[in-house]
Amino acid sequence: MSPSPTEKEAILRIIDSIDAQDDDYCAHEFNVYRWLVAYGNDEEEAGKALKRHLNIRKTIDLNSFVEKVDLESDDLNKYVPIDVIGQNHPDDNKVLMFERTGKIDISGLVDNVLMHKFMQIKLKMMESVHQKVVAAERKTGRQSGGLFVMDLDGISFSTKLISVLTGPYRIMWGTLFDHYPQLLQKIIIVNAPSFVNVLHQACSPFLPDDYKEKIVISSESAVDAIQKHVDKSFLPSDLGGELERKTSLPSAPFPKINKKEDKEKVSLVAISVPAGKYVVQKFAWKQGDEIEFFLHNESSFHYFMFHCEDDTRDMNMWREMTVGCERPALSQIDSWKYTVPLDGFYFIRYGNHNSWYFSTTVNTNHFIYNGNGEKIALTPIETFNI
């Protein structure tokens, strides 16, 4: 599907409204078209969301994610792999993706995964798909997109499965869809078990409306179902195709993290976030500072980090510096390192604005490494509510 003349005019208006005339991302018409379609032709909302995404592309250098060797080699890939295989058919230009979802150790994942690294790896995967989609569009002149096959063979029903789908997986895919709207053109679920309707009912309230109509559910095997959409010459051999490569089988069980040892490594400070409010920690950091973050939460909340040259509480002046999103309740203490890109004030915002009645507690701490490699705990300049 290509934009109509009317939609082409809308695309130009969106680009003009966010001053993105010289942006390489927006120079590719289909990139902006995806945002227009995802937001139901609401140019104002599409423009706001696209402007946020363009900022994130710059602040985390999203273009370079596909080249991040550390994410490619991280062991986590072995436990939750998604294969980005390539073109689906000589007469089509979709990008085939395949996941053996039913073989993933769901229970081990939710008990031991570190959310920051998990999201970094999935962002890398989606950016890889995005770049392949853009290449296919430039080659064919037609809109492309991902053709995502999820194989549920081996999946077992449990309450933990539902909690994962409505928690970590909902948040992961919701965040990815926020930044890659309309990138997946079709989601095919194969080897669907008898309880698939329960899974669908659990997930459908959280799916964007534009994605609900893209889902196809089949009880057929992966080999039988996938060949209706993908030519054999583009399929791995274990899916009945002619390629020598095979798809990835998730490693299991998911490696366990010793919770007691992890908690003994660092002391965390409890922050109570009132219902419907934000709590903000303010720091002053210099370019090149290496900061280590620690974070743990037993209920979901929204986490954002912003930068501003000036010391101001006006959030309209703040620039989002990382991919802000909801954080699910997980067992482990998450941790990651961040190299400060700019001098100035950094505002870490903890949000509980989805709750009407109950406060939530976030346990966190931040450390800076000095010239001798020593780790020193940081105290916020101030902590305030908004």
PDB file of N, CA and C in Angstrom, residues 23-105:
ATOM      1  N   ASP A  23      15.691  15.944   7.909  1.00  0.00           N
ATOM      2  CA  ASP A  23      15.956  14.713   8.651  1.00  0.00           C
ATOM      3  C   ASP A  23      15.995  13.514   7.694  1.00  0.00           C
ATOM      4  N   ASP A  24      17.045  12.707   7.795  1.00  0.00           N
ATOM      5  CA  ASP A  24      17.202  11.555   6.901  1.00  0.00           C
ATOM      6  C   ASP A  24      16.067  10.552   7.057  1.00  0.00           C
ATOM      7  N   TYR A  25      15.617  10.355   8.283  1.00  0.00           N
ATOM      8  CA  TYR A  25      14.522   9.412   8.529  1.00  0.00           C
ATOM      9  C   TYR A  25      13.267   9.857   7.781  1.00  0.00           C
ATOM     10  N   CYS A  26      12.955  11.145   7.862  1.00  0.00           N
ATOM     11  CA  CYS A  26      11.740  11.666   7.229  1.00  0.00           C
ATOM     12  C   CYS A  26      11.873  11.805   5.717  1.00  0.00           C
ATOM     13  N   ALA A  27      13.095  11.757   5.225  1.00  0.00           N
ATOM     14  CA  ALA A  27      13.295  11.831   3.777  1.00  0.00           C
ATOM     15  C   ALA A  27      12.730  10.593   3.081  1.00  0.00           C
ATOM     16  N   HIS A  28      12.581   9.507   3.845  1.00  0.00           N
ATOM     17  CA  HIS A  28      11.973   8.288   3.297  1.00  0.00           C
ATOM     18  C   HIS A  28      10.475   8.355   3.582  1.00  0.00           C
ATOM     19  N   GLU A  29       9.683   8.582   2.560  1.00  0.00           N
ATOM     20  CA  GLU A  29       8.253   8.866   2.699  1.00  0.00           C
ATOM     21  C   GLU A  29       7.499   7.810   3.499  1.00  0.00           C
ATOM     22  N   PHE A  30       7.813   6.550   3.277  1.00  0.00           N
ATOM     23  CA  PHE A  30       7.083   5.488   3.959  1.00  0.00           C
ATOM     24  C   PHE A  30       7.286   5.533   5.481  1.00  0.00           C
ATOM     25  N   ASN A  31       8.422   6.048   5.936  1.00  0.00           N
ATOM     26  CA  ASN A  31       8.642   6.158   7.379  1.00  0.00           C
ATOM     27  C   ASN A  31       7.589   7.053   8.023  1.00  0.00           C
ATOM     28  N   VAL A  32       7.337   8.193   7.420  1.00  0.00           N
ATOM     29  CA  VAL A  32       6.342   9.125   7.967  1.00  0.00           C
ATOM     30  C   VAL A  32       4.935   8.586   7.735  1.00  0.00           C
ATOM     31  N   TYR A  33       4.739   7.912   6.616  1.00  0.00           N
ATOM     32  CA  TYR A  33       3.426   7.333   6.295  1.00  0.00           C
ATOM     33  C   TYR A  33       2.982   6.351   7.374  1.00  0.00           C
ATOM     34  N   ARG A  34       3.926   5.575   7.910  1.00  0.00           N
ATOM     35  CA  ARG A  34       3.572   4.619   8.956  1.00  0.00           C
ATOM     36  C   ARG A  34       2.992   5.326  10.187  1.00  0.00           C
ATOM     37  N   TRP A  35       3.561   6.455  10.550  1.00  0.00           N
ATOM     38  CA  TRP A  35       3.052   7.210  11.704  1.00  0.00           C
ATOM     39  C   TRP A  35       1.664   7.771  11.398  1.00  0.00           C
ATOM     40  N   LEU A  36       1.459   8.254  10.199  1.00  0.00           N
ATOM     41  CA  LEU A  36       0.159   8.807   9.813  1.00  0.00           C
ATOM     42  C   LEU A  36      -0.931   7.740   9.912  1.00  0.00           C
ATOM     43  N   VAL A  37      -0.657   6.556   9.397  1.00  0.00           N
ATOM     44  CA  VAL A  37      -1.635   5.462   9.428  1.00  0.00           C
ATOM     45  C   VAL A  37      -1.882   5.000  10.867  1.00  0.00           C
ATOM     46  N   ALA A  38      -0.796   4.857  11.639  1.00  0.00           N
ATOM     47  CA  ALA A  38      -0.929   4.374  13.021  1.00  0.00           C
ATOM     48  C   ALA A  38      -1.796   5.286  13.866  1.00  0.00           C
ATOM     49  N   TYR A  39      -1.778   6.580  13.578  1.00  0.00           N
ATOM     50  CA  TYR A  39      -2.553   7.534  14.372  1.00  0.00           C
ATOM     51  C   TYR A  39      -3.852   7.945  13.668  1.00  0.00           C
ATOM     52  N   GLY A  40      -4.335   7.070  12.793  1.00  0.00           N
ATOM     53  CA  GLY A  40      -5.648   7.272  12.181  1.00  0.00           C
ATOM     54  C   GLY A  40      -5.772   8.555  11.418  1.00  0.00           C
ATOM     55  N   ASN A  41      -4.683   8.973  10.746  1.00  0.00           N
ATOM     56  CA  ASN A  41      -4.642  10.202   9.942  1.00  0.00           C
ATOM     57  C   ASN A  41      -4.768  11.475  10.782  1.00  0.00           C
ATOM     58  N   ASP A  42      -4.550  11.347  12.089  1.00  0.00           N
ATOM     59  CA  ASP A  42      -4.519  12.523  12.957  1.00  0.00           C
ATOM     60  C   ASP A  42      -3.110  13.119  12.864  1.00  0.00           C
ATOM     61  N   GLU A  43      -2.966  14.152  12.068  1.00  0.00           N
ATOM     62  CA  GLU A  43      -1.641  14.705  11.780  1.00  0.00           C
ATOM     63  C   GLU A  43      -0.973  15.283  13.025  1.00  0.00           C
ATOM     64  N   GLU A  44      -1.745  15.904  13.890  1.00  0.00           N
ATOM     65  CA  GLU A  44      -1.159  16.514  15.084  1.00  0.00           C
ATOM     66  C   GLU A  44      -0.576  15.451  16.010  1.00  0.00           C
ATOM     67  N   GLU A  45      -1.352  14.394  16.288  1.00  0.00           N
ATOM     68  CA  GLU A  45      -0.869  13.332  17.172  1.00  0.00           C
ATOM     69  C   GLU A  45       0.284  12.558  16.527  1.00  0.00           C
ATOM     70  N   ALA A  46       0.178  12.302  15.238  1.00  0.00           N
ATOM     71  CA  ALA A  46       1.268  11.608  14.537  1.00  0.00           C
ATOM     72  C   ALA A  46       2.547  12.429  14.595  1.00  0.00           C
ATOM     73  N   GLY A  47       2.417  13.747  14.428  1.00  0.00           N
ATOM     74  CA  GLY A  47       3.581  14.624  14.479  1.00  0.00           C
ATOM     75  C   GLY A  47       4.233  14.638  15.842  1.00  0.00           C
ATOM     76  N   LYS A  48       3.429  14.689  16.907  1.00  0.00           N
ATOM     77  CA  LYS A  48       3.983  14.675  18.270  1.00  0.00           C
ATOM     78  C   LYS A  48       4.763  13.397  18.534  1.00  0.00           C
ATOM     79  N   ALA A  49       4.162  12.263  18.160  1.00  0.00           N
ATOM     80  CA  ALA A  49       4.810  10.968  18.406  1.00  0.00           C
ATOM     81  C   ALA A  49       6.071  10.814  17.570  1.00  0.00           C
ATOM     82  N   LEU A  50       6.009  11.254  16.318  1.00  0.00           N
ATOM     83  CA  LEU A  50       7.172  11.162  15.451  1.00  0.00           C
ATOM     84  C   LEU A  50       8.303  12.062  15.949  1.00  0.00           C
ATOM     85  N   LYS A  51       7.957  13.254  16.426  1.00  0.00           N
ATOM     86  CA  LYS A  51       8.982  14.167  16.946  1.00  0.00           C
ATOM     87  C   LYS A  51       9.703  13.543  18.130  1.00  0.00           C
ATOM     88  N   ARG A  52       8.950  12.863  18.999  1.00  0.00           N
ATOM     89  CA  ARG A  52       9.570  12.189  20.139  1.00  0.00           C
ATOM     90  C   ARG A  52      10.518  11.095  19.649  1.00  0.00           C
ATOM     91  N   HIS A  53      10.077  10.323  18.660  1.00  0.00           N
ATOM     92  CA  HIS A  53      10.909   9.232  18.143  1.00  0.00           C
ATOM     93  C   HIS A  53      12.191   9.765  17.500  1.00  0.00           C
ATOM     94  N   LEU A  54      12.080  10.846  16.744  1.00  0.00           N
ATOM     95  CA  LEU A  54      13.271  11.410  16.099  1.00  0.00           C
ATOM     96  C   LEU A  54      14.284  11.865  17.148  1.00  0.00           C
ATOM     97  N   ASN A  55      13.785  12.404  18.260  1.00  0.00           N
ATOM     98  CA  ASN A  55      14.687  12.791  19.348  1.00  0.00           C
ATOM     99  C   ASN A  55      15.400  11.568  19.911  1.00  0.00           C
ATOM    100  N   ILE A  56      14.643  10.486  20.146  1.00  0.00           N
ATOM    101  CA  ILE A  56      15.240   9.264  20.692  1.00  0.00           C
ATOM    102  C   ILE A  56      16.262   8.681  19.722  1.00  0.00           C
ATOM    103  N   ARG A  57      15.981   8.741  18.439  1.00  0.00           N
ATOM    104  CA  ARG A  57      16.946   8.236  17.449  1.00  0.00           C
ATOM    105  C   ARG A  57      18.297   8.940  17.606  1.00  0.00           C
ATOM    106  N   LYS A  58      18.242  10.230  17.978  1.00  0.00           N
ATOM    107  CA  LYS A  58      19.475  10.994  18.144  1.00  0.00           C
ATOM    108  C   LYS A  58      20.121  10.741  19.503  1.00  0.00           C
ATOM    109  N   THR A  59      19.321  10.761  20.582  1.00  0.00           N
ATOM    110  CA  THR A  59      19.909  10.697  21.921  1.00  0.00           C
ATOM    111  C   THR A  59      20.539   9.336  22.221  1.00  0.00           C
ATOM    112  N   ILE A  60      19.996   8.247  21.660  1.00  0.00           N
ATOM    113  CA  ILE A  60      20.599   6.931  21.904  1.00  0.00           C
ATOM    114  C   ILE A  60      21.296   6.390  20.655  1.00  0.00           C
ATOM    115  N   ASP A  61      21.358   7.230  19.589  1.00  0.00           N
ATOM    116  CA  ASP A  61      22.005   6.840  18.327  1.00  0.00           C
ATOM    117  C   ASP A  61      21.434   5.505  17.834  1.00  0.00           C
ATOM    118  N   LEU A  62      20.125   5.505  17.612  1.00  0.00           N
ATOM    119  CA  LEU A  62      19.416   4.277  17.250  1.00  0.00           C
ATOM    120  C   LEU A  62      19.903   3.685  15.934  1.00  0.00           C
ATOM    121  N   ASN A  63      20.354   4.536  15.025  1.00  0.00           N
ATOM    122  CA  ASN A  63      20.855   4.024  13.738  1.00  0.00           C
ATOM    123  C   ASN A  63      21.999   3.035  13.910  1.00  0.00           C
ATOM    124  N   SER A  64      22.778   3.223  14.974  1.00  0.00           N
ATOM    125  CA  SER A  64      23.971   2.387  15.174  1.00  0.00           C
ATOM    126  C   SER A  64      23.680   1.111  15.957  1.00  0.00           C
ATOM    127  N   PHE A  65      22.441   0.929  16.414  1.00  0.00           N
ATOM    128  CA  PHE A  65      22.128  -0.227  17.255  1.00  0.00           C
ATOM    129  C   PHE A  65      22.416  -1.548  16.554  1.00  0.00           C
ATOM    130  N   VAL A  66      22.202  -1.612  15.250  1.00  0.00           N
ATOM    131  CA  VAL A  66      22.414  -2.880  14.534  1.00  0.00           C
ATOM    132  C   VAL A  66      23.882  -3.279  14.541  1.00  0.00           C
ATOM    133  N   GLU A  67      24.769  -2.328  14.822  1.00  0.00           N
ATOM    134  CA  GLU A  67      26.202  -2.615  14.835  1.00  0.00           C
ATOM    135  C   GLU A  67      26.739  -2.897  16.242  1.00  0.00           C
ATOM    136  N   LYS A  68      25.869  -2.876  17.241  1.00  0.00           N
ATOM    137  CA  LYS A  68      26.323  -3.064  18.621  1.00  0.00           C
ATOM    138  C   LYS A  68      26.704  -4.523  18.864  1.00  0.00           C
ATOM    139  N   VAL A  69      28.000  -4.790  18.870  1.00  0.00           N
ATOM    140  CA  VAL A  69      28.505  -6.155  19.025  1.00  0.00           C
ATOM    141  C   VAL A  69      28.158  -6.716  20.397  1.00  0.00           C
ATOM    142  N   ASP A  70      28.189  -5.854  21.427  1.00  0.00           N
ATOM    143  CA  ASP A  70      27.916  -6.351  22.777  1.00  0.00           C
ATOM    144  C   ASP A  70      26.497  -6.884  22.905  1.00  0.00           C
ATOM    145  N   LEU A  71      25.535  -6.238  22.223  1.00  0.00           N
ATOM    146  CA  LEU A  71      24.163  -6.734  22.256  1.00  0.00           C
ATOM    147  C   LEU A  71      24.014  -8.001  21.426  1.00  0.00           C
ATOM    148  N   GLU A  72      24.742  -8.080  20.322  1.00  0.00           N
ATOM    149  CA  GLU A  72      24.679  -9.253  19.449  1.00  0.00           C
ATOM    150  C   GLU A  72      25.206 -10.497  20.158  1.00  0.00           C
ATOM    151  N   SER A  73      26.262 -10.305  20.952  1.00  0.00           N
ATOM    152  CA  SER A  73      26.917 -11.453  21.585  1.00  0.00           C
ATOM    153  C   SER A  73      26.377 -11.750  22.983  1.00  0.00           C
ATOM    154  N   ASP A  74      25.479 -10.929  23.487  1.00  0.00           N
ATOM    155  CA  ASP A  74      24.976 -11.134  24.836  1.00  0.00           C
ATOM    156  C   ASP A  74      24.249 -12.478  24.949  1.00  0.00           C
ATOM    157  N   ASP A  75      24.493 -13.189  26.033  1.00  0.00           N
ATOM    158  CA  ASP A  75      23.895 -14.512  26.226  1.00  0.00           C
ATOM    159  C   ASP A  75      22.378 -14.479  26.232  1.00  0.00           C
ATOM    160  N   LEU A  76      21.781 -13.349  26.584  1.00  0.00           N
ATOM    161  CA  LEU A  76      20.324 -13.258  26.637  1.00  0.00           C
ATOM    162  C   LEU A  76      19.693 -13.605  25.292  1.00  0.00           C
ATOM    163  N   ASN A  77      20.401 -13.330  24.195  1.00  0.00           N
ATOM    164  CA  ASN A  77      19.884 -13.655  22.866  1.00  0.00           C
ATOM    165  C   ASN A  77      19.580 -15.137  22.712  1.00  0.00           C
ATOM    166  N   LYS A  78      20.333 -15.977  23.404  1.00  0.00           N
ATOM    167  CA  LYS A  78      20.150 -17.416  23.267  1.00  0.00           C
ATOM    168  C   LYS A  78      18.842 -17.894  23.889  1.00  0.00           C
ATOM    169  N   TYR A  79      18.321 -17.136  24.840  1.00  0.00           N
ATOM    170  CA  TYR A  79      17.138 -17.570  25.584  1.00  0.00           C
ATOM    171  C   TYR A  79      15.843 -16.985  25.041  1.00  0.00           C
ATOM    172  N   VAL A  80      15.928 -15.860  24.329  1.00  0.00           N
ATOM    173  CA  VAL A  80      14.728 -15.237  23.736  1.00  0.00           C
ATOM    174  C   VAL A  80      15.032 -14.793  22.294  1.00  0.00           C
ATOM    175  N   PRO A  81      15.469 -15.712  21.428  1.00  0.00           N
ATOM    176  CA  PRO A  81      15.873 -15.303  20.082  1.00  0.00           C
ATOM    177  C   PRO A  81      14.691 -15.050  19.153  1.00  0.00           C
ATOM    178  N   ILE A  82      14.827 -14.061  18.307  1.00  0.00           N
ATOM    179  CA  ILE A  82      13.925 -13.846  17.176  1.00  0.00           C
ATOM    180  C   ILE A  82      14.803 -13.781  15.926  1.00  0.00           C
ATOM    181  N   ASP A  83      14.563 -14.671  14.983  1.00  0.00           N
ATOM    182  CA  ASP A  83      15.340 -14.685  13.741  1.00  0.00           C
ATOM    183  C   ASP A  83      14.765 -13.685  12.755  1.00  0.00           C
ATOM    184  N   VAL A  84      15.582 -12.758  12.282  1.00  0.00           N
ATOM    185  CA  VAL A  84      15.207 -11.856  11.190  1.00  0.00           C
ATOM    186  C   VAL A  84      15.806 -12.467   9.935  1.00  0.00           C
ATOM    187  N   ILE A  85      14.976 -13.166   9.162  1.00  0.00           N
ATOM    188  CA  ILE A  85      15.467 -14.026   8.093  1.00  0.00           C
ATOM    189  C   ILE A  85      15.674 -13.284   6.781  1.00  0.00           C
ATOM    190  N   GLY A  86      14.709 -12.453   6.389  1.00  0.00           N
ATOM    191  CA  GLY A  86      14.871 -11.701   5.145  1.00  0.00           C
ATOM    192  C   GLY A  86      13.615 -11.735   4.292  1.00  0.00           C
ATOM    193  N   GLN A  87      13.777 -11.498   3.001  1.00  0.00           N
ATOM    194  CA  GLN A  87      12.650 -11.405   2.072  1.00  0.00           C
ATOM    195  C   GLN A  87      11.781 -12.655   2.129  1.00  0.00           C
ATOM    196  N   ASN A  88      10.475 -12.469   1.897  1.00  0.00           N
ATOM    197  CA  ASN A  88       9.545 -13.590   2.038  1.00  0.00           C
ATOM    198  C   ASN A  88       9.155 -14.246   0.717  1.00  0.00           C
ATOM    199  N   HIS A  89       9.280 -13.527  -0.398  1.00  0.00           N
ATOM    200  CA  HIS A  89       8.790 -14.083  -1.667  1.00  0.00           C
ATOM    201  C   HIS A  89       9.375 -13.286  -2.829  1.00  0.00           C
ATOM    202  N   PRO A  90       9.656 -13.948  -3.978  1.00  0.00           N
ATOM    203  CA  PRO A  90      10.197 -13.205  -5.127  1.00  0.00           C
ATOM    204  C   PRO A  90       9.273 -12.083  -5.604  1.00  0.00           C
ATOM    205  N   ASP A  91       7.948 -12.266  -5.388  1.00  0.00           N
ATOM    206  CA  ASP A  91       6.980 -11.267  -5.849  1.00  0.00           C
ATOM    207  C   ASP A  91       6.496 -10.352  -4.725  1.00  0.00           C
ATOM    208  N   ASP A  92       7.120 -10.444  -3.580  1.00  0.00           N
ATOM    209  CA  ASP A  92       6.725  -9.605  -2.443  1.00  0.00           C
ATOM    210  C   ASP A  92       7.993  -9.025  -1.810  1.00  0.00           C
ATOM    211  N   ASN A  93       7.817  -8.081  -0.910  1.00  0.00           N
ATOM    212  CA  ASN A  93       8.990  -7.427  -0.307  1.00  0.00           C
ATOM    213  C   ASN A  93       8.918  -7.363   1.210  1.00  0.00           C
ATOM    214  N   LYS A  94       8.171  -8.295   1.835  1.00  0.00           N
ATOM    215  CA  LYS A  94       8.093  -8.323   3.290  1.00  0.00           C
ATOM    216  C   LYS A  94       9.373  -8.931   3.880  1.00  0.00           C
ATOM    217  N   VAL A  95       9.603  -8.649   5.176  1.00  0.00           N
ATOM    218  CA  VAL A  95      10.775  -9.159   5.885  1.00  0.00           C
ATOM    219  C   VAL A  95      10.306 -10.227   6.877  1.00  0.00           C
ATOM    220  N   LEU A  96      10.741 -11.457   6.675  1.00  0.00           N
ATOM    221  CA  LEU A  96      10.307 -12.576   7.506  1.00  0.00           C
ATOM    222  C   LEU A  96      11.039 -12.588   8.842  1.00  0.00           C
ATOM    223  N   MET A  97      10.253 -12.744   9.925  1.00  0.00           N
ATOM    224  CA  MET A  97      10.783 -12.882  11.284  1.00  0.00           C
ATOM    225  C   MET A  97      10.174 -14.153  11.878  1.00  0.00           C
ATOM    226  N   PHE A  98      10.936 -14.849  12.700  1.00  0.00           N
ATOM    227  CA  PHE A  98      10.438 -16.112  13.255  1.00  0.00           C
ATOM    228  C   PHE A  98      10.895 -16.278  14.693  1.00  0.00           C
ATOM    229  N   GLU A  99       9.957 -16.667  15.558  1.00  0.00           N
ATOM    230  CA  GLU A  99      10.269 -16.911  16.966  1.00  0.00           C
ATOM    231  C   GLU A  99       9.618 -18.213  17.413  1.00  0.00           C
ATOM    232  N   ARG A 100      10.393 -19.063  18.081  1.00  0.00           N
ATOM    233  CA  ARG A 100       9.840 -20.284  18.677  1.00  0.00           C
ATOM    234  C   ARG A 100       9.348 -19.927  20.086  1.00  0.00           C
ATOM    235  N   THR A 101       8.254 -19.186  20.124  1.00  0.00           N
ATOM    236  CA  THR A 101       7.734 -18.634  21.373  1.00  0.00           C
ATOM    237  C   THR A 101       7.425 -19.724  22.397  1.00  0.00           C
ATOM    238  N   GLY A 102       6.891 -20.840  21.924  1.00  0.00           N
ATOM    239  CA  GLY A 102       6.498 -21.909  22.824  1.00  0.00           C
ATOM    240  C   GLY A 102       7.654 -22.608  23.505  1.00  0.00           C
ATOM    241  N   LYS A 103       8.856 -22.407  23.016  1.00  0.00           N
ATOM    242  CA  LYS A 103      10.041 -23.056  23.592  1.00  0.00           C
ATOM    243  C   LYS A 103      10.774 -22.156  24.590  1.00  0.00           C
ATOM    244  N   ILE A 104      10.326 -20.912  24.738  1.00  0.00           N
ATOM    245  CA  ILE A 104      10.983 -19.994  25.667  1.00  0.00           C
ATOM    246  C   ILE A 104      10.622 -20.364  27.100  1.00  0.00           C
ATOM    247  N   ASP A 105      11.605 -20.351  27.985  1.00  0.00           N
ATOM    248  CA  ASP A 105      11.389 -20.629  29.400  1.00  0.00           C
ATOM    249  C   ASP A 105      10.752 -19.390  30.035  1.00  0.00           C
TER     250      ASP A 105
END
